[in-house]
mmCIF file of C-alpha atoms in Angstrom:
data_model
loop_
_atom_site.group_PDB
_atom_site.id
_atom_site.type_symbol
_atom_site.label_atom_id
_atom_site.label_comp_id
_atom_site.label_asym_id
_atom_site.label_seq_id
_atom_site.Cartn_x
_atom_site.Cartn_y
_atom_site.Cartn_z
ATOM 1 C CA MET A 7 0.000 0.000 0.000
ATOM 2 C CA VAL A 8 2.778 2.413 0.919
ATOM 3 C CA GLU A 9 4.739 1.472 -2.205
ATOM 4 C CA GLN A 10 1.707 2.204 -4.369
ATOM 5 C CA ARG A 11 1.280 5.656 -2.795
ATOM 6 C CA ILE A 12 4.959 6.431 -3.288
ATOM 7 C CA SER A 13 4.761 5.474 -6.953
ATOM 8 C CA VAL A 14 1.577 7.544 -7.345
ATOM 9 C CA VAL A 15 3.231 10.551 -5.724
ATOM 10 C CA LEU A 16 6.346 10.216 -7.846
ATOM 11 C CA SER A 17 4.538 9.633 -11.123
ATOM 12 C CA ASN A 18 1.738 12.124 -10.602
ATOM 13 C CA PRO A 19 2.796 15.227 -8.689
ATOM 14 C CA SER A 20 -0.724 16.659 -8.899
ATOM 15 C CA SER A 21 -2.272 13.795 -6.933
ATOM 16 C CA THR A 22 -4.849 14.362 -4.264
ATOM 17 C CA LEU A 23 -2.407 13.832 -1.373
ATOM 18 C CA ASP A 24 -1.634 16.970 0.560
ATOM 19 C CA GLU A 25 1.939 18.257 0.906
ATOM 20 C CA GLU A 26 2.583 16.813 4.381
ATOM 21 C CA GLU A 27 1.555 13.348 3.262
ATOM 22 C CA LYS A 28 3.828 13.603 0.217
ATOM 23 C CA LYS A 29 6.797 14.469 2.443
ATOM 24 C CA LYS A 30 6.060 11.544 4.765
ATOM 25 C CA LYS A 31 5.701 8.996 1.960
ATOM 26 C CA VAL A 32 8.660 9.979 -0.232
ATOM 27 C CA VAL A 33 11.468 9.654 2.315
ATOM 28 C CA VAL A 34 12.964 6.558 0.690
ATOM 29 C CA HIS A 35 16.708 6.933 0.135
ATOM 30 C CA GLY A 36 19.150 4.466 -1.393
ATOM 31 C CA PRO A 37 22.817 4.153 -0.520
ATOM 32 C CA SER A 38 24.519 7.473 -0.824
ATOM 33 C CA MET A 39 28.022 8.506 -1.794
ATOM 34 C CA ALA A 40 28.556 9.940 1.686
ATOM 35 C CA SER A 41 28.649 6.511 3.356
ATOM 36 C CA GLY A 42 31.521 5.414 1.087
ATOM 37 C CA ILE A 43 33.453 8.576 1.849
ATOM 38 C CA ILE A 44 32.907 8.109 5.583
ATOM 39 C CA LEU A 45 34.145 4.497 5.423
ATOM 40 C CA ALA A 46 37.209 5.558 3.438
ATOM 41 C CA GLY A 47 37.938 8.255 6.017
ATOM 42 C CA LEU A 48 37.616 5.789 8.890
ATOM 43 C CA GLY A 49 39.959 3.390 7.099
ATOM 44 C CA LEU A 50 42.563 6.087 6.553
ATOM 45 C CA ALA A 51 42.289 7.189 10.176
ATOM 46 C CA THR A 52 42.831 3.593 11.342
ATOM 47 C CA ILE A 53 45.901 3.252 9.132
ATOM 48 C CA GLY A 54 47.219 6.574 10.400
ATOM 49 C CA PHE A 55 46.816 5.684 14.083
ATOM 50 C CA GLY A 56 48.357 2.254 13.514
ATOM 51 C CA THR A 57 51.357 3.767 11.755
ATOM 52 C CA ARG A 58 51.792 6.316 14.523
ATOM 53 C CA PHE A 59 51.767 3.536 17.139
ATOM 54 C CA ILE A 60 54.385 1.544 15.237
ATOM 55 C CA ILE A 61 56.643 4.560 14.742
ATOM 56 C CA ARG A 62 56.415 5.490 18.423
ATOM 57 C CA SER A 63 57.190 1.957 19.603
ATOM 58 C CA MET A 64 60.158 1.419 17.249
ATOM 59 C CA PRO A 65 62.874 2.794 19.575
ATOM 60 C CA THR A 66 61.823 0.555 22.466
ATOM 61 C CA LEU A 67 61.525 -2.461 20.163
ATOM 62 C CA GLY A 68 65.063 -1.851 18.921
ATOM 63 C CA LYS A 69 66.400 -1.761 22.483
ATOM 64 C CA LYS A 70 64.547 -4.954 23.430
ATOM 65 C CA MET A 71 65.864 -6.759 20.351
ATOM 66 C CA ALA A 72 69.438 -5.687 21.126
ATOM 67 C CA GLU A 73 69.099 -6.941 24.721
ATOM 68 C CA ALA A 74 67.699 -10.273 23.513
ATOM 69 C CA VAL A 75 70.589 -10.743 21.074
ATOM 70 C CA ASN A 76 73.137 -9.939 23.785
ATOM 71 C CA ASN A 77 71.522 -12.356 26.268
ATOM 72 C CA VAL A 78 71.527 -15.331 23.887
ATOM 73 C CA GLY A 79 75.176 -16.138 24.602
ATOM 74 C CA GLN A 80 74.534 -16.350 28.346
ATOM 75 C CA ILE A 81 72.731 -19.707 28.185
ATOM 76 C CA ASP A 82 75.044 -22.422 29.508
ATOM 77 C CA GLY A 83 74.897 -25.951 30.889
ATOM 78 C CA LYS A 84 73.830 -24.743 34.321
ATOM 79 C CA ALA A 85 70.702 -23.216 32.875
ATOM 80 C CA LEU A 86 69.822 -26.533 31.221
ATOM 81 C CA ALA A 87 70.832 -28.702 34.197
ATOM 82 C CA HIS A 88 67.278 -29.008 35.502
ATOM 83 C CA SER A 89 65.722 -29.601 32.103
ATOM 84 C CA ARG A 90 63.297 -32.492 31.707
ATOM 85 C CA TYR A 91 64.966 -33.561 28.438
ATOM 86 C CA TYR A 92 67.554 -36.316 28.107
ATOM 87 C CA LYS A 93 70.996 -34.700 28.000
ATOM 88 C CA GLY A 94 73.004 -37.531 26.443
ATOM 89 C CA GLY A 95 73.370 -38.468 22.800
ATOM 90 C CA PHE A 96 72.509 -41.759 21.120
ATOM 91 C CA GLU A 97 74.437 -44.890 22.039
ATOM 92 C CA PRO A 98 76.185 -46.829 19.227
ATOM 93 C CA LYS A 99 73.870 -49.844 19.735
ATOM 94 C CA MET A 100 70.405 -49.007 21.004
ATOM 95 C CA THR A 101 69.386 -50.489 24.353
ATOM 96 C CA LYS A 102 65.915 -51.031 25.777
ATOM 97 C CA ARG A 103 66.501 -48.115 28.162
ATOM 98 C CA GLU A 104 67.363 -45.762 25.307
ATOM 99 C CA ALA A 105 64.397 -46.994 23.257
ATOM 100 C CA GLY A 106 62.138 -46.292 26.219
ATOM 101 C CA LEU A 107 63.593 -42.779 26.552
ATOM 102 C CA ILE A 108 63.088 -42.087 22.839
ATOM 103 C CA LEU A 109 59.444 -43.191 22.873
ATOM 104 C CA ASN A 110 58.841 -41.779 26.383
ATOM 105 C CA LEU A 111 57.782 -45.204 27.667
ATOM 106 C CA SER A 112 58.898 -47.790 30.162
ATOM 107 C CA PRO A 113 61.356 -50.297 28.638
ATOM 108 C CA ASN A 114 58.852 -53.036 29.603
ATOM 109 C CA ALA A 115 55.780 -51.358 28.041
ATOM 110 C CA ASP A 116 53.258 -53.557 26.252
ATOM 111 C CA PRO A 117 53.202 -53.559 22.417
ATOM 112 C CA VAL A 118 49.923 -51.627 22.227
ATOM 113 C CA LYS A 119 51.431 -48.674 24.129
ATOM 114 C CA VAL A 120 54.623 -48.911 22.056
ATOM 115 C CA LYS A 121 52.640 -48.754 18.817
ATOM 116 C CA ALA A 122 50.561 -45.788 20.034
ATOM 117 C CA ALA A 123 53.635 -43.856 21.202
ATOM 118 C CA TYR A 124 55.458 -44.626 17.937
ATOM 119 C CA LYS A 125 52.500 -43.404 15.874
ATOM 120 C CA LYS A 126 52.229 -40.189 17.889
ATOM 121 C CA MET A 127 55.965 -39.456 17.589
ATOM 122 C CA MET A 128 56.066 -40.278 13.870
ATOM 123 C CA LEU A 129 53.184 -37.906 13.157
ATOM 124 C CA ALA A 130 55.305 -35.086 14.561
ATOM 125 C CA ASN A 131 58.661 -36.204 13.104
ATOM 126 C CA HIS A 132 57.942 -37.839 9.741
ATOM 127 C CA PRO A 133 60.360 -36.725 6.979
ATOM 128 C CA ASP A 134 57.488 -36.129 4.527
ATOM 129 C CA ARG A 135 56.113 -33.522 6.948
ATOM 130 C CA GLY A 136 59.371 -31.686 7.585
ATOM 131 C CA GLY A 137 60.814 -33.998 10.236
ATOM 132 C CA SER A 138 64.317 -35.367 10.371
ATOM 133 C CA PRO A 139 65.031 -38.683 8.610
ATOM 134 C CA TYR A 140 67.579 -39.495 11.337
ATOM 135 C CA ILE A 141 65.040 -38.995 14.127
ATOM 136 C CA SER A 142 62.415 -41.062 12.304
ATOM 137 C CA ALA A 143 64.971 -43.852 11.816
ATOM 138 C CA LYS A 144 65.754 -43.794 15.546
ATOM 139 C CA LEU A 145 62.017 -43.904 16.344
ATOM 140 C CA SER A 146 61.587 -46.936 14.083
ATOM 141 C CA GLU A 147 64.608 -48.616 15.658
ATOM 142 C CA ALA A 148 63.224 -47.978 19.148
ATOM 143 C CA LYS A 149 59.810 -49.376 18.176
ATOM 144 C CA ASP A 150 61.377 -52.491 16.671
ATOM 145 C CA LEU A 151 63.497 -53.057 19.783
ATOM 146 C CA LEU A 152 60.577 -52.659 22.213
ATOM 147 C CA ASP A 153 58.161 -54.750 20.101
ATOM 148 C CA LYS A 154 60.326 -57.879 20.498
#
């Protein structure tokens, strides 16, 4: 009904509607150019404030980076002494103890647990997914030793 009156008012300016009714019915606006300009202005303001923040924080970031680079050489064996990781290398012939350490299992673990641990470790260390071929070979060797 309202759409019909709007079309009547627009097509026939000498219709029987009075002036106040014409003003009330013909207040239909589409998207305007002003909304695009406002959005562009807001975008530019956001970019400007972001750039200002980055420029103001650059000197402190430079100092923090320099401190981090200088502190890298201060890590020694004492800092790693209480680490939860195994500190030794691989033995020439793998033992059950070493196989258990590699797979994070007991040397007497049942084959089901060995298979599950092997699968989990291989998902993270497979050479096709960026892992080391040496590590995957050691994982396979450990699985074979504990499966016996």
